[in-house]
Amino acid sequence: AQSVTQPDIHITVSEGASLELRCNYSYGATPYLFWYVQSPGQGLQLLLKYFSGDTLVQGIKGFEAEFKRSQSSFNLRKPSVHWSDAAEYFCAVGAGNEKLTFGTGTRLTIIP
Amino acid sequence: KAGVTQTPRYLIKTRGQQVTLSCSPISGHRSVSWYQQTPGQGLQFLFEYFSETQRNKGNFPGRFSGRQFSNSRSEMNVSTLELGDSALYLCASSTGQTSGNTIYFGEGSWLTVV
């Protein structure tokens, strides 16, 4: 069965600092990988996705993620965070028309 | 293009009652999935409908049910509500293709059971 691990429950970074959120997955075949962001009281917004091809994926709001098959990882990065990036971030894995399996999320706090 | 629309956004129900939540997918999307989000359990998959047929199902009791209409709109129903059913219920839609599916979420329906 597929699974996703987000080892960091909560991360705090200073505004303007770089960010990396970790995601590890377990899946038997080549997975489809996603990062979603959820602001308080809101639904999930898609940041980026990886299906195939270039392992470095660019998303919205200046985010990028890199798929590393050898490490079963799909870490999310941003070179300089803004206060508006404070939210909860979810990594998800799926394949074909199967359901998405989500990680438990990482809550990001930005300090001025 | 309008996004995924869920109604109602907020509702309060009493234990033992039932509730119906509605979801209108993005135009042209034929797949609708439902997820339950709680602080303790995170995001849990309920079920997925494609062309009016349930295609995938999560591990929830039979009190949770759903259906999809010919226009792809979907409803989910929870009968005999329990306090633990209090959650954010998220609907998501996609084209339902067998590969390269991108799933888009609505803003959710907040259900409080008292």
mmCIF file with all atom_site columns, N, CA and C in Angstrom, chain B residues 1-27:
data_model
loop_
_atom_site.group_PDB
_atom_site.id
_atom_site.type_symbol
_atom_site.label_atom_id
_atom_site.label_alt_id
_atom_site.label_comp_id
_atom_site.label_asym_id
_atom_site.label_entity_id
_atom_site.label_seq_id
_atom_site.pdbx_PDB_ins_code
_atom_site.Cartn_x
_atom_site.Cartn_y
_atom_site.Cartn_z
_atom_site.occupancy
_atom_site.B_iso_or_equiv
_atom_site.pdbx_formal_charge
_atom_site.auth_seq_id
_atom_site.auth_comp_id
_atom_site.auth_asym_id
_atom_site.auth_atom_id
_atom_site.pdbx_PDB_model_num
ATOM 1  N N  . LYS B 1 1  ? -12.954 29.703 -15.390 1.00 0.00 ? 1  LYS B N  1
ATOM 2  C CA . LYS B 1 1  ? -13.654 28.442 -15.106 1.00 0.00 ? 1  LYS B CA 1
ATOM 3  C C  . LYS B 1 1  ? -13.864 28.356 -13.599 1.00 0.00 ? 1  LYS B C  1
ATOM 4  N N  . ALA B 1 2  ? -15.094 28.076 -13.186 1.00 0.00 ? 2  ALA B N  1
ATOM 5  C CA . ALA B 1 2  ? -15.392 27.993 -11.768 1.00 0.00 ? 2  ALA B CA 1
ATOM 6  C C  . ALA B 1 2  ? -14.698 26.783 -11.175 1.00 0.00 ? 2  ALA B C  1
ATOM 7  N N  . GLY B 1 3  ? -14.339 26.916 -9.871  1.00 0.00 ? 3  GLY B N  1
ATOM 8  C CA . GLY B 1 3  ? -13.694 25.815 -9.185  1.00 0.00 ? 3  GLY B CA 1
ATOM 9  C C  . GLY B 1 3  ? -14.707 24.849 -8.622  1.00 0.00 ? 3  GLY B C  1
ATOM 10 N N  . VAL B 1 4  ? -14.240 24.005 -7.726  1.00 0.00 ? 4  VAL B N  1
ATOM 11 C CA . VAL B 1 4  ? -15.110 23.048 -7.056  1.00 0.00 ? 4  VAL B CA 1
ATOM 12 C C  . VAL B 1 4  ? -15.929 23.797 -6.002  1.00 0.00 ? 4  VAL B C  1
ATOM 13 N N  . THR B 1 5  ? -17.213 23.609 -6.032  1.00 0.00 ? 5  THR B N  1
ATOM 14 C CA . THR B 1 5  ? -18.105 24.330 -5.119  1.00 0.00 ? 5  THR B CA 1
ATOM 15 C C  . THR B 1 5  ? -18.769 23.356 -4.161  1.00 0.00 ? 5  THR B C  1
ATOM 16 N N  . GLN B 1 6  ? -18.669 23.656 -2.877  1.00 0.00 ? 6  GLN B N  1
ATOM 17 C CA . GLN B 1 6  ? -19.274 22.803 -1.869  1.00 0.00 ? 6  GLN B CA 1
ATOM 18 C C  . GLN B 1 6  ? -20.303 23.601 -1.066  1.00 0.00 ? 6  GLN B C  1
ATOM 19 N N  . THR B 1 7  ? -21.421 22.951 -0.810  1.00 0.00 ? 7  THR B N  1
ATOM 20 C CA . THR B 1 7  ? -22.450 23.564 0.039   1.00 0.00 ? 7  THR B CA 1
ATOM 21 C C  . THR B 1 7  ? -23.026 22.524 0.991   1.00 0.00 ? 7  THR B C  1
ATOM 22 N N  . PRO B 1 8  ? -23.436 22.931 2.192   1.00 0.00 ? 8  PRO B N  1
ATOM 23 C CA . PRO B 1 8  ? -23.175 24.246 2.766   1.00 0.00 ? 8  PRO B CA 1
ATOM 24 C C  . PRO B 1 8  ? -21.725 24.358 3.253   1.00 0.00 ? 8  PRO B C  1
ATOM 25 N N  . ARG B 1 9  ? -21.269 25.524 3.564   1.00 0.00 ? 9  ARG B N  1
ATOM 26 C CA . ARG B 1 9  ? -19.908 25.689 4.080   1.00 0.00 ? 9  ARG B CA 1
ATOM 27 C C  . ARG B 1 9  ? -19.824 25.333 5.555   1.00 0.00 ? 9  ARG B C  1
ATOM 28 N N  . TYR B 1 10 ? -20.845 25.663 6.291   1.00 0.00 ? 10 TYR B N  1
ATOM 29 C CA . TYR B 1 10 ? -20.856 25.404 7.727   1.00 0.00 ? 10 TYR B CA 1
ATOM 30 C C  . TYR B 1 10 ? -22.218 24.862 8.130   1.00 0.00 ? 10 TYR B C  1
ATOM 31 N N  . LEU B 1 11 ? -22.199 23.867 9.017   1.00 0.00 ? 11 LEU B N  1
ATOM 32 C CA . LEU B 1 11 ? -23.458 23.379 9.553   1.00 0.00 ? 11 LEU B CA 1
ATOM 33 C C  . LEU B 1 11 ? -23.241 22.701 10.881  1.00 0.00 ? 11 LEU B C  1
ATOM 34 N N  . ILE B 1 12 ? -24.293 22.772 11.708  1.00 0.00 ? 12 ILE B N  1
ATOM 35 C CA . ILE B 1 12 ? -24.280 22.147 13.016  1.00 0.00 ? 12 ILE B CA 1
ATOM 36 C C  . ILE B 1 12 ? -25.453 21.176 13.071  1.00 0.00 ? 12 ILE B C  1
ATOM 37 N N  . LYS B 1 13 ? -25.154 19.964 13.497  1.00 0.00 ? 13 LYS B N  1
ATOM 38 C CA . LYS B 1 13 ? -26.177 18.934 13.597  1.00 0.00 ? 13 LYS B CA 1
ATOM 39 C C  . LYS B 1 13 ? -26.107 18.295 14.981  1.00 0.00 ? 13 LYS B C  1
ATOM 40 N N  . THR B 1 14 ? -27.172 17.616 15.321  1.00 0.00 ? 14 THR B N  1
ATOM 41 C CA . THR B 1 14 ? -27.262 16.930 16.605  1.00 0.00 ? 14 THR B CA 1
ATOM 42 C C  . THR B 1 14 ? -26.982 15.451 16.405  1.00 0.00 ? 14 THR B C  1
ATOM 43 N N  . ARG B 1 15 ? -26.410 14.834 17.409  1.00 0.00 ? 15 ARG B N  1
ATOM 44 C CA . ARG B 1 15 ? -26.158 13.393 17.367  1.00 0.00 ? 15 ARG B CA 1
ATOM 45 C C  . ARG B 1 15 ? -27.421 12.639 16.955  1.00 0.00 ? 15 ARG B C  1
ATOM 46 N N  . GLY B 1 16 ? -27.262 11.674 16.096  1.00 0.00 ? 16 GLY B N  1
ATOM 47 C CA . GLY B 1 16 ? -28.385 10.872 15.653  1.00 0.00 ? 16 GLY B CA 1
ATOM 48 C C  . GLY B 1 16 ? -29.054 11.381 14.380  1.00 0.00 ? 16 GLY B C  1
ATOM 49 N N  . GLN B 1 17 ? -28.830 12.655 14.065  1.00 0.00 ? 17 GLN B N  1
ATOM 50 C CA . GLN B 1 17 ? -29.399 13.192 12.828  1.00 0.00 ? 17 GLN B CA 1
ATOM 51 C C  . GLN B 1 17 ? -28.602 12.704 11.628  1.00 0.00 ? 17 GLN B C  1
ATOM 52 N N  . GLN B 1 18 ? -29.074 13.085 10.460  1.00 0.00 ? 18 GLN B N  1
ATOM 53 C CA . GLN B 1 18 ? -28.313 12.793 9.258   1.00 0.00 ? 18 GLN B CA 1
ATOM 54 C C  . GLN B 1 18 ? -27.998 14.104 8.550   1.00 0.00 ? 18 GLN B C  1
ATOM 55 N N  . VAL B 1 19 ? -27.034 14.059 7.645   1.00 0.00 ? 19 VAL B N  1
ATOM 56 C CA . VAL B 1 19 ? -26.631 15.269 6.941   1.00 0.00 ? 19 VAL B CA 1
ATOM 57 C C  . VAL B 1 19 ? -26.297 14.910 5.492   1.00 0.00 ? 19 VAL B C  1
ATOM 58 N N  . THR B 1 20 ? -26.591 15.836 4.615   1.00 0.00 ? 20 THR B N  1
ATOM 59 C CA . THR B 1 20 ? -26.236 15.680 3.196   1.00 0.00 ? 20 THR B CA 1
ATOM 60 C C  . THR B 1 20 ? -25.401 16.876 2.773   1.00 0.00 ? 20 THR B C  1
ATOM 61 N N  . LEU B 1 21 ? -24.252 16.592 2.183   1.00 0.00 ? 21 LEU B N  1
ATOM 62 C CA . LEU B 1 21 ? -23.352 17.627 1.687   1.00 0.00 ? 21 LEU B CA 1
ATOM 63 C C  . LEU B 1 21 ? -23.306 17.539 0.165   1.00 0.00 ? 21 LEU B C  1
ATOM 64 N N  . SER B 1 22 ? -23.169 18.691 -0.460  1.00 0.00 ? 22 SER B N  1
ATOM 65 C CA . SER B 1 22 ? -23.217 18.737 -1.914  1.00 0.00 ? 22 SER B CA 1
ATOM 66 C C  . SER B 1 22 ? -21.916 19.259 -2.499  1.00 0.00 ? 22 SER B C  1
ATOM 67 N N  . CYS B 1 23 ? -21.613 18.773 -3.696  1.00 0.00 ? 23 CYS B N  1
ATOM 68 C CA . CYS B 1 23 ? -20.377 19.171 -4.365  1.00 0.00 ? 23 CYS B CA 1
ATOM 69 C C  . CYS B 1 23 ? -20.634 19.319 -5.859  1.00 0.00 ? 23 CYS B C  1
ATOM 70 N N  . SER B 1 24 ? -20.266 20.464 -6.401  1.00 0.00 ? 24 SER B N  1
ATOM 71 C CA . SER B 1 24 ? -20.313 20.673 -7.845  1.00 0.00 ? 24 SER B CA 1
ATOM 72 C C  . SER B 1 24 ? -18.888 20.717 -8.366  1.00 0.00 ? 24 SER B C  1
ATOM 73 N N  . PRO B 1 25 ? -18.514 19.784 -9.239  1.00 0.00 ? 25 PRO B N  1
ATOM 74 C CA . PRO B 1 25 ? -17.122 19.729 -9.707  1.00 0.00 ? 25 PRO B CA 1
ATOM 75 C C  . PRO B 1 25 ? -16.841 20.799 -10.743 1.00 0.00 ? 25 PRO B C  1
ATOM 76 N N  . ILE B 1 26 ? -15.595 20.903 -11.092 1.00 0.00 ? 26 ILE B N  1
ATOM 77 C CA . ILE B 1 26 ? -15.187 21.784 -12.176 1.00 0.00 ? 26 ILE B CA 1
ATOM 78 C C  . ILE B 1 26 ? -15.830 21.288 -13.465 1.00 0.00 ? 26 ILE B C  1
ATOM 79 N N  . SER B 1 27 ? -16.263 22.213 -14.286 1.00 0.00 ? 27 SER B N  1
ATOM 80 C CA . SER B 1 27 ? -16.922 21.844 -15.537 1.00 0.00 ? 27 SER B CA 1
ATOM 81 C C  . SER B 1 27 ? -16.030 20.917 -16.356 1.00 0.00 ? 27 SER B C  1
#
